[in-house]
Structure formats: structure tokens, C-alpha cells
Short mmCIF file of C-alpha atoms in Angstrom, two decimals:
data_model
loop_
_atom_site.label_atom_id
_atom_site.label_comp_id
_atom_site.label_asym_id
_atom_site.label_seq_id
_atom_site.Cartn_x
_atom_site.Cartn_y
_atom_site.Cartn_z
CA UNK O 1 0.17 -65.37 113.85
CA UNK O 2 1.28 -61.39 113.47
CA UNK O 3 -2.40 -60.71 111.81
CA UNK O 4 -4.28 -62.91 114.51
CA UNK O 5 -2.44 -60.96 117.56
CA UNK O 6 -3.10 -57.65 115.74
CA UNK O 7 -6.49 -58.66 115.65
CA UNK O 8 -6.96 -59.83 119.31
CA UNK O 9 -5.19 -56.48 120.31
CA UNK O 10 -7.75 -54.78 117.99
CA UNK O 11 -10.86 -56.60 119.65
CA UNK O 12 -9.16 -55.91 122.91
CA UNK O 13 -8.47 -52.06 122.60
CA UNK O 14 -12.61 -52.16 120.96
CA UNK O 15 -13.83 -53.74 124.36
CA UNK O 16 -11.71 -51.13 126.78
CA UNK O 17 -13.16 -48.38 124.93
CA UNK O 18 -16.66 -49.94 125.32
CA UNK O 19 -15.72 -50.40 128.78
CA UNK O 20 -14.57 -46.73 129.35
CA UNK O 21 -17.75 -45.28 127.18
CA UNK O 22 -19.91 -47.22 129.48
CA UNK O 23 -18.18 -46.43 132.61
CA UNK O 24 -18.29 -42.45 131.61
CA UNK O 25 -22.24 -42.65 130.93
CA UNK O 26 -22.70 -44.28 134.09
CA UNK O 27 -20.65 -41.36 136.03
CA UNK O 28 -22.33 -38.54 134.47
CA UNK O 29 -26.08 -37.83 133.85
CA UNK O 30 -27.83 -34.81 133.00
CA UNK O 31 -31.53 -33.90 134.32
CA UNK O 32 -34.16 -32.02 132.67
CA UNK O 33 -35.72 -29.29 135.50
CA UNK O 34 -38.24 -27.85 134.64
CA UNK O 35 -39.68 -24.15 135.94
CA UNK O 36 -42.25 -21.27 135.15
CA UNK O 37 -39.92 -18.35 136.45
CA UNK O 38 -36.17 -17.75 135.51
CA UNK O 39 -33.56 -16.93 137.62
CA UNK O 40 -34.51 -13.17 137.54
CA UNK O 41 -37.07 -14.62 140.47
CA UNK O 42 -36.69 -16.24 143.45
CA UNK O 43 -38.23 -19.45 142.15
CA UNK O 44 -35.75 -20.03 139.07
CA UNK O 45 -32.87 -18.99 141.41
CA UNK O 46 -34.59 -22.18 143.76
CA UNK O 47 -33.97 -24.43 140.67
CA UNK O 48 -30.48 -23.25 139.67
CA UNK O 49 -29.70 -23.44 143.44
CA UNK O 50 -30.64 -26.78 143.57
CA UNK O 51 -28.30 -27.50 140.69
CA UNK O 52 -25.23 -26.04 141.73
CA UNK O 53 -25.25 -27.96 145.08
CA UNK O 54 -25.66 -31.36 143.22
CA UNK O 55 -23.19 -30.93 140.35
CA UNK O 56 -20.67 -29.85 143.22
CA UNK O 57 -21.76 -32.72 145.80
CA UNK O 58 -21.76 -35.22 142.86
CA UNK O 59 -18.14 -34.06 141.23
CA UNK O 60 -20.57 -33.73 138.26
CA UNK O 61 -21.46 -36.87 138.34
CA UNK O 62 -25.00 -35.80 137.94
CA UNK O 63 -26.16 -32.29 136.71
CA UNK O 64 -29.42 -30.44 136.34
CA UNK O 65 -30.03 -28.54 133.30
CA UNK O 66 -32.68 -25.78 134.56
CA UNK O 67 -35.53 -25.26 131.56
CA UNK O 68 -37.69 -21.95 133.08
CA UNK O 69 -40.41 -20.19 131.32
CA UNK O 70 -42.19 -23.55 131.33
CA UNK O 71 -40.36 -24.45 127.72
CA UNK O 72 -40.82 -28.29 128.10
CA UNK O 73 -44.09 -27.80 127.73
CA UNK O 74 -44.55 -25.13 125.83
CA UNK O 75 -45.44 -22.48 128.37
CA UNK O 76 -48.52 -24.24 129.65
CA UNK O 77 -47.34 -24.87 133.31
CA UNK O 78 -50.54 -26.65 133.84
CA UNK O 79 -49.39 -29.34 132.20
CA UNK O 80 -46.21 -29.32 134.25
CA UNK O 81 -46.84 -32.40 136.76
CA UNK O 82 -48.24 -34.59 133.93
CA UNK O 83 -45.06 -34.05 131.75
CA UNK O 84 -42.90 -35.10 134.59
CA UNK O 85 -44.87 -37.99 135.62
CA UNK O 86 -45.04 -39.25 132.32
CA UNK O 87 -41.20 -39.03 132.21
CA UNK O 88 -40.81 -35.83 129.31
CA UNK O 89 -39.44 -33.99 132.20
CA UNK O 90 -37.26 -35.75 134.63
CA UNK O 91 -37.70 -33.19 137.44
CA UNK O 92 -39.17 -29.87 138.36
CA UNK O 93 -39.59 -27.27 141.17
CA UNK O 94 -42.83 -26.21 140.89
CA UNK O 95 -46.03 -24.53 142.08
CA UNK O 96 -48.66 -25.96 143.94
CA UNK O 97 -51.11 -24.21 142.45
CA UNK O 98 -49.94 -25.68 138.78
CA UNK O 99 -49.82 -28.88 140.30
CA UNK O 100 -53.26 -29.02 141.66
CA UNK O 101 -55.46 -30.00 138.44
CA UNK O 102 -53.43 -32.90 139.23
CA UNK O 103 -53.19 -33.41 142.67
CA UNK O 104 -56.35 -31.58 143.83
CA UNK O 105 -54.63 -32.05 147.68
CA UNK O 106 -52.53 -29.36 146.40
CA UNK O 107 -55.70 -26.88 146.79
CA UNK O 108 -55.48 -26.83 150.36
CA UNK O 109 -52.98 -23.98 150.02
CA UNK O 110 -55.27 -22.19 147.07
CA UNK O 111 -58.45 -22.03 150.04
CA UNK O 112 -59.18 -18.61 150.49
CA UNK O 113 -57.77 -17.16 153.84
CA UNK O 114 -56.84 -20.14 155.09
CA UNK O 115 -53.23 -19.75 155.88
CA UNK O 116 -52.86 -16.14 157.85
CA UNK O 117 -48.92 -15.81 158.08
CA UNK O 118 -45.77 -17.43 157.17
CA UNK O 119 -45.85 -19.20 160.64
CA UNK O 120 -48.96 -21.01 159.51
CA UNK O 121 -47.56 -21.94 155.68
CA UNK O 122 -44.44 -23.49 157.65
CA UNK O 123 -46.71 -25.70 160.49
CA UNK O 124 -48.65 -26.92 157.44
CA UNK O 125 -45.61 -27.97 155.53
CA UNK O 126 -43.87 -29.28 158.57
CA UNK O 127 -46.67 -31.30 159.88
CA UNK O 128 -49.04 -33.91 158.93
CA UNK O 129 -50.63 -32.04 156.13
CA UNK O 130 -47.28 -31.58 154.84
CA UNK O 131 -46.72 -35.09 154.93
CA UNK O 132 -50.25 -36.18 153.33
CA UNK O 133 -49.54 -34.15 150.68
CA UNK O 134 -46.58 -35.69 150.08
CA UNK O 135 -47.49 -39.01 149.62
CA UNK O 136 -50.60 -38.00 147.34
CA UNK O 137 -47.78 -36.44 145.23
CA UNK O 138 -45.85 -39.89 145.46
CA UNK O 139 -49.25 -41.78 144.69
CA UNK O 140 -48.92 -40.47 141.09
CA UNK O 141 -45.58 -41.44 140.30
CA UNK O 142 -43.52 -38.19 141.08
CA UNK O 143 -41.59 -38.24 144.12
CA UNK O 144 -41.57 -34.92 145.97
CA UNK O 145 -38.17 -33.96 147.89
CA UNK O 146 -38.85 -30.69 149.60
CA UNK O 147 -40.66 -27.50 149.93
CA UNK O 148 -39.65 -23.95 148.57
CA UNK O 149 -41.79 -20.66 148.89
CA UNK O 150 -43.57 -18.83 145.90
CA UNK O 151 -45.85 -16.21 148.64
CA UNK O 152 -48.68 -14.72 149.69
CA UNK O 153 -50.18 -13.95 146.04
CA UNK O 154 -51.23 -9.84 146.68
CA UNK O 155 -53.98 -8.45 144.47
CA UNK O 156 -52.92 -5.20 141.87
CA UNK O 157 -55.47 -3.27 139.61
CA UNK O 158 -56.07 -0.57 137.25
CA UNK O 159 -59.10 1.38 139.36
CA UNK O 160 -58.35 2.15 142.37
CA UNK O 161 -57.76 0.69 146.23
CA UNK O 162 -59.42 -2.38 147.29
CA UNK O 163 -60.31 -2.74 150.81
CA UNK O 164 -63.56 -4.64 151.07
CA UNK O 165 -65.33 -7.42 148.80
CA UNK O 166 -67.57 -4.58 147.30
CA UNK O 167 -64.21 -2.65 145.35
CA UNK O 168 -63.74 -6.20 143.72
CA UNK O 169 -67.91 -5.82 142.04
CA UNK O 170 -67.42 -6.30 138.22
CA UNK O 171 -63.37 -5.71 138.09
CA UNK O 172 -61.76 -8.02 135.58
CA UNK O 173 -59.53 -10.35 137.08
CA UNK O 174 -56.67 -12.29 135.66
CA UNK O 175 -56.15 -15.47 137.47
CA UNK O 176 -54.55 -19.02 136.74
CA UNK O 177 -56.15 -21.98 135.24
CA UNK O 178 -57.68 -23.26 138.67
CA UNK O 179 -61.39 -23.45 139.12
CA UNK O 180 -60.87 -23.09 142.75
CA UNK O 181 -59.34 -19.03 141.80
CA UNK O 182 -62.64 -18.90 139.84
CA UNK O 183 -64.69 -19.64 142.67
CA UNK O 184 -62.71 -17.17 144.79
CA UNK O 185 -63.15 -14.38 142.52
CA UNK O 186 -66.92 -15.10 141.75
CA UNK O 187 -67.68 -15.08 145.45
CA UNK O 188 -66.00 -12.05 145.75
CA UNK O 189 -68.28 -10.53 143.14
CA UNK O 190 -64.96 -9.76 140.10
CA UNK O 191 -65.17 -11.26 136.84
CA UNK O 192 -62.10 -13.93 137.19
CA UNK O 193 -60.47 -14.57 133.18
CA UNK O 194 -58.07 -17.26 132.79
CA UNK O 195 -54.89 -16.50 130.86
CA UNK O 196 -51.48 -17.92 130.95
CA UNK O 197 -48.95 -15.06 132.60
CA UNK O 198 -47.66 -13.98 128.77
CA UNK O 199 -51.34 -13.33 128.11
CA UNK O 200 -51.64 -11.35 130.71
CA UNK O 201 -48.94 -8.70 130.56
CA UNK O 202 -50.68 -7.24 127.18
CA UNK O 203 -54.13 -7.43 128.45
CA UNK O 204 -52.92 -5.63 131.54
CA UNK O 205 -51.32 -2.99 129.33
CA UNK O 206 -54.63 -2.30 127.16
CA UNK O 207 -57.20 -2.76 129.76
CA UNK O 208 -58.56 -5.57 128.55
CA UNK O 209 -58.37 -6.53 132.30
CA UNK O 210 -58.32 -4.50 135.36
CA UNK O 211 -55.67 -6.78 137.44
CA UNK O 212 -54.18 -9.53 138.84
CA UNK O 213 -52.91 -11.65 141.68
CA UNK O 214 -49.24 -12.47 142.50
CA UNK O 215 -46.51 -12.78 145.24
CA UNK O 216 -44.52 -9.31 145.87
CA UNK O 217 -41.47 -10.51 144.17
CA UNK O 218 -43.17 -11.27 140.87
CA UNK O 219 -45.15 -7.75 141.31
CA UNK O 220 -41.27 -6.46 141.49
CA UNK O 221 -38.94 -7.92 139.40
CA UNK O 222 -41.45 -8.26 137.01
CA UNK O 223 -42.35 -4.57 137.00
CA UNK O 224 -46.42 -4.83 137.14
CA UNK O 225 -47.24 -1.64 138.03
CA UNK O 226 -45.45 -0.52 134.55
CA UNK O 227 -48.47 -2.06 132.98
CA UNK O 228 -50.71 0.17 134.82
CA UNK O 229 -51.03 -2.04 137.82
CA UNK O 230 -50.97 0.98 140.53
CA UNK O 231 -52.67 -0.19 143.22
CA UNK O 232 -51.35 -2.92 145.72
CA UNK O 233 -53.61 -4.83 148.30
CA UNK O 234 -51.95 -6.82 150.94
CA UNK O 235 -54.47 -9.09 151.77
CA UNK O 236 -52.56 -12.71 152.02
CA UNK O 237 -55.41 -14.15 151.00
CA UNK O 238 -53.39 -17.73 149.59
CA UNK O 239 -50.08 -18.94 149.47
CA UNK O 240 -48.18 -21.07 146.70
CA UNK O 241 -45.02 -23.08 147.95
CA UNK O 242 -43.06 -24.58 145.45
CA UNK O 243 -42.26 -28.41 145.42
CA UNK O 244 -38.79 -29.68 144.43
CA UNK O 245 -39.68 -33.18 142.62
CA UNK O 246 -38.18 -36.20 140.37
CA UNK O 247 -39.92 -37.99 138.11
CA UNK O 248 -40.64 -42.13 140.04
CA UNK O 249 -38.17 -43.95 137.16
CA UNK O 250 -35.71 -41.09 137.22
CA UNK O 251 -35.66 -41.50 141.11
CA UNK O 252 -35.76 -45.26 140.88
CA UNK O 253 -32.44 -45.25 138.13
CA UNK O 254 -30.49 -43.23 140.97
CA UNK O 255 -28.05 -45.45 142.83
CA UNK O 256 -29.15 -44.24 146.87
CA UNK O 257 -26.32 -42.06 147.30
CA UNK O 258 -26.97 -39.73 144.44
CA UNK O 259 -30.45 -39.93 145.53
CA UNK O 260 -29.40 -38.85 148.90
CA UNK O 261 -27.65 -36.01 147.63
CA UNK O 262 -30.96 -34.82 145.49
CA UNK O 263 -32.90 -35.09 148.29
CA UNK O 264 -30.70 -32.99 150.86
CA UNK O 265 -29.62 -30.32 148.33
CA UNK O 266 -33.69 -29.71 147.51
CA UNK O 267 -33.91 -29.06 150.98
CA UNK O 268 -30.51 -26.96 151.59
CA UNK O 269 -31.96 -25.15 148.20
CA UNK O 270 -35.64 -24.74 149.47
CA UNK O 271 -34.54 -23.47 153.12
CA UNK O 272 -32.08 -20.93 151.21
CA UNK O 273 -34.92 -19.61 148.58
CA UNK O 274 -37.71 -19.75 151.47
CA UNK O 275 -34.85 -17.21 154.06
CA UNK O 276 -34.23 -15.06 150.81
CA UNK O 277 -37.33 -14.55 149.73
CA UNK O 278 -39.01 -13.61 153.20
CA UNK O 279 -36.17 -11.59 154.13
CA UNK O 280 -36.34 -9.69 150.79
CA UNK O 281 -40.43 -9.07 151.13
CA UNK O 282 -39.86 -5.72 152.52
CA UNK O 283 -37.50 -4.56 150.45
CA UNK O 284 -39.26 -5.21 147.65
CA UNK O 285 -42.12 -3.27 149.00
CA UNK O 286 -40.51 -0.47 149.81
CA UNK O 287 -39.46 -0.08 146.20
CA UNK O 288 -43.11 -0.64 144.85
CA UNK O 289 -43.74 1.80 147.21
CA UNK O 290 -41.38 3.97 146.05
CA UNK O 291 -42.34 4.01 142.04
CA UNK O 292 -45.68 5.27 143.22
CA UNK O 293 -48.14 2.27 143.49
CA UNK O 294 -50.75 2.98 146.15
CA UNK O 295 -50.61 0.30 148.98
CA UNK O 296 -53.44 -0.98 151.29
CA UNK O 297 -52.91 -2.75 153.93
CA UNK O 298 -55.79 -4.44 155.82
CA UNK O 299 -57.04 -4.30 159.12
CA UNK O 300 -58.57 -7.53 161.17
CA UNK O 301 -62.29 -5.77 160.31
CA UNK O 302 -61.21 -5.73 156.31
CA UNK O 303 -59.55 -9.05 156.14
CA UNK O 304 -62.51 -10.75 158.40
CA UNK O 305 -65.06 -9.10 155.88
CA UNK O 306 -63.18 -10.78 152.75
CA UNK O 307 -63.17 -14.13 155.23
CA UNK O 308 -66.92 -14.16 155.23
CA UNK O 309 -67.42 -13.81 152.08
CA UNK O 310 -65.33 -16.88 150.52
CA UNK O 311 -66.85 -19.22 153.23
CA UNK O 312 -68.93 -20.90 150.52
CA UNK O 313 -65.52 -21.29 148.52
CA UNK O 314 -64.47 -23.47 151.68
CA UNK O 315 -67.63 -25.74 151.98
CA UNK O 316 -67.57 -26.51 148.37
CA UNK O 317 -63.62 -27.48 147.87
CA UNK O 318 -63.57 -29.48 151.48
CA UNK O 319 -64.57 -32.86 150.18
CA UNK O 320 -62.48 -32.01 146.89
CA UNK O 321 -59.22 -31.65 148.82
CA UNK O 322 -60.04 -34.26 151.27
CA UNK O 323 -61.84 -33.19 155.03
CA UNK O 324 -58.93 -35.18 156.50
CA UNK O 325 -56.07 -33.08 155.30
CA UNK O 326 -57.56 -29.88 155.89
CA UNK O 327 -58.52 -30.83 159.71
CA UNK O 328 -54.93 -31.89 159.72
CA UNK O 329 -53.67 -28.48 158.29
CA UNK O 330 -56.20 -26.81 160.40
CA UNK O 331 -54.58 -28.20 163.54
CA UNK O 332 -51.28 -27.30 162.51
CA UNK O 333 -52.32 -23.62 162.02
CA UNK O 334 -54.18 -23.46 165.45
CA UNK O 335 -51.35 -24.79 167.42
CA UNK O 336 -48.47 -22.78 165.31
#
């Protein structure tokens, strides 16, 4: 009788653990983020952001581990959006411009002086364009949560100031693996070369190309213009907003509250990166200023010239993106 209760107590003590194991895995779970930029950037700050607010709002419950430099896939953040819809990564906040081999909606924000201002980048995200893009981005089995802010991209080079299409003839561009950039660049009469951004930084430093496009707080914290990146256009001539996302099963595992909580902190996080980062744009340029980069600004007659001559650009990537969506966007930017 003593060795049958020891053994019932045994089995029983076995079970509560089993019971307590299983009831501990349920209560916390970690998720893979993935990013290109760390939190030296706004962007990675966008991602760790977003984590902080749901391991606090969950009691840690569920937690984010943040993976930037695009290590989940080993630095090819091209490949971003198919690693989290096939489920490698379970979430991401990411560019739209990385996303777009993809989802080739995405290029609406990659057409060439389409979006003027930040006004125009917010009526497009907040209206039905916004939306549309959304649920293309839901179509393939990632479920998008909320917008963040990556900028205007601003064009640097080695030569000298560029303020017409005719300073861009024969310059060596370094641009992203998008065919729409390539169409941009070729209109503009440059030479547009693909690289992925640790490419780049060494061919910017021997001249193997003559410069490159990116938002003013990459230029910065980055320190381009050490790579002899010394003059600055502002020409606004695309924008890249970053998407907070979850991979479909991820999202579909989530009992609703903890999805709730995703969703809202993506958008408390996106609001807070998209305040800082426009708040910190002159700043920043006052200290590129500062180190001695030359800056151009453009007037209406420049930026209309450089207009004109990536209309082409627009009549070949309409039916790509979809006429529908860019009407929509188009409306949004007219009434803004």
C-alpha cells in the first residue's frame, strides 16, 4: 500500500509540474522582429519601442526580441516580407520600399515626386490608399498593424551640387534593389547600381560610386558625408514609411487581447517614431550643415523640372501598382 501511494503521489506531483510547465509556456512567448536599422536610428528605436510597450502591457506575457541589421536573413532586407510570411520571422517593422518586390502596391510611395510634403505621406496613409494597401499586405499572409516613418530619401554625391536633371548625366548612383529606383535614375540620365547598404559605404569611400539616396537621419547618424558624400540635395523626391507587421499564424496563435495590445502599441510606437523623427529633421540638418556638406535646396522651377522628367517613370509603374490605388492616393494628396 506505502509503495502504491508513493507512487500515485509521484504520478501526481509529475502531472502538476506538467501542468505548471504548460501553464508558464502559455503565459510567456517571445517574438522574432525583425529590422534593417538598429536603434542608433529612428527606425530600430520604432522596433524596440514597440517592444517595451508590449512586454509592459502584457506583464511579459509576450516579448519582442528586436533582430536589426536585417540578421534573419542575412542582411538581404529584400527578402524581409517573404521570411515573415513564410513564418522564419514572426514579425517585423519594415520598409516599404523592401517590401515592394513583394507587394508591388507598396511602389506607390517609391513614384517619383508623387508625395510633396509630410501632409501628403499622412492623407495617403490615413485614407483609402492607406487602407488598400493594407489589405494587399494582408492578402499575402502578413498582417500589417500600423504605419511608422523612414523619410523623404535626399540625394548626396561626390561632385558637386545637383539642382536640375542635367547634374545627375552619367553620376553613379547607389540605389536599392527596386527596378522602379532604376527607372528613376535612368530617366534622370545617372547610372543607378544596386548594392545592399554595407556595399555601399566602401564604394562610397573609393569612388567606385559618386552617391546615394537616403532620409536625413540615416545621412546623420550614419555619418555619410565622412565617406566623401559632401553635397546634400533636398529634393523629397519619395518617401519610405515603415510598416509594423505579424506574421498571419503568429497573429492567428494570439488570444484577442494580446493581439489587441500588438496592435495599439504598433500604433502608440509608430505615432511616437513618426513625432520624433519629424521634429528631429532640422536638427539633424543643421548639424550636416555644420560639418561642411554643401546643401541645395530647390525651388518650385527646380523641383517642377525633375517632375517632368520622371513622368515616363509614372506611366510605366501605374498599371504595376494598380490605377485604382494611385487615383485613390492621388485624391488624398489633392484634398490634404
Amino acid at each position: 500500500m506505502t509503495t502504491t501511494r508513493h507512487l500515485a503521489k509521484l504520478a501526481a506531483a509529475l502531472a502538476g509540474a506538467a501542468v505548471l510547465s504548460a501553464s508558464l509556456s502559455a503565459q510567456a512567448r517571445e517574438l522574432s522582429v525583425s529590422t534593417v536599422l538598429s536603434d542608433a536610428f529612428p527606425w530600430g528605436q520604432a522596433a524596440e519601442k514597440w517592444a517595451e510597450l508590449v512586454e509592459e502591457r502584457t506583464e511579459g506575457r509576450l516579448t519582442l526580441r528586436v533582430y536589426p541589421n536585417s540578421q534573419l536573413v542575412a542582411g538581404d532586407q529584400t527578402r524581409e516580407f517573404s521570411a515573415m510570411r513564410s513564418g522564419l520571422i514572426d514579425a517585423a517593422v519594415g520598409s516599404t520600399i523592401n517590401w515592394s518586390p513583394q507587394v508591388p502596391e507598396l511602389n506607390l510611395f517609391s513614384l517619383p515626386f508623387f508625395l510633396p510634403d509630410e501632409a501628403a505621406v499622412d492623407a495617403v496613409t490615413a485614407g483609402a490608399a492607406g487602407e488598400m494597401i493594407f489589405e494587399a499586405i494582408e492578402s499575402r499572409d502578413v498582417i500589417p498593424l500600423a504605419w511608422g516613418e523612414n523619410g523623404f530619401r535626399q540625394l548626396s554625391n561626390s561632385r558637386g551640387p545637383i539642382s536640375e536633371p542635367a547634374d545627375l548625366d552619367g553620376l553613379k548612383i547607389r540605389v536599392v534593389g527596386s527596378p522602379l529606383f532604376q527607372d528613376t535614375f535612368n530617366a534622370l540620365g545617372a547610372d543607378p547600381t544596386q548594392m545592399s547598404w554595407t556595399d555601399a559605404q566602401p564604394a562610397l569611400t573609393t569612388g567606385a560610386v559618386d552617391g546615394q539616396e537616403n532620409p536625413l537621419s540615416v545621412f546623420d547618424v550614419a555619418r555619410i558625408d565622412q565617406v566623401g558624400q559632401q553635397n546634400l540635395t533636398l529634393w523629397n523626391y519619395m518617401n519610405d514609411p515603415l510598416i509594423f507587421a505579424v506574421n498571419r499564424q503568429v497573429w492567428d496563435s494570439l488570444e484577442e487581447g494580446d493581439r489587441e495590445i500588438l496592435r495599439e502599441a504598433a500604433v502608440e510606437a509608430g505615432q511616437w517614431e513618426i513625432d520624433m523623427t519629424r521634429e528631429e529633421e532640422s536638427g539633424r540638418l543643421a548639424a550636416i550643415q555644420e560639418r561642411g556638406v554643401n546643401v541645395t535646396e530647390l525651388t518650385d522651377q527646380q523641383y517642377q523640372a525633375f517632375v517632368e522628367a520622371t513622368a515616363e517613370v509614372h506611366d510605366k509603374w501605374l498599371p504595376r501598382i494598380g490605377e485604382a490605388l494611385v487615383e485613390a492616393a492621388r485624391e488624398s494628396v489633392e484634398a490634404r
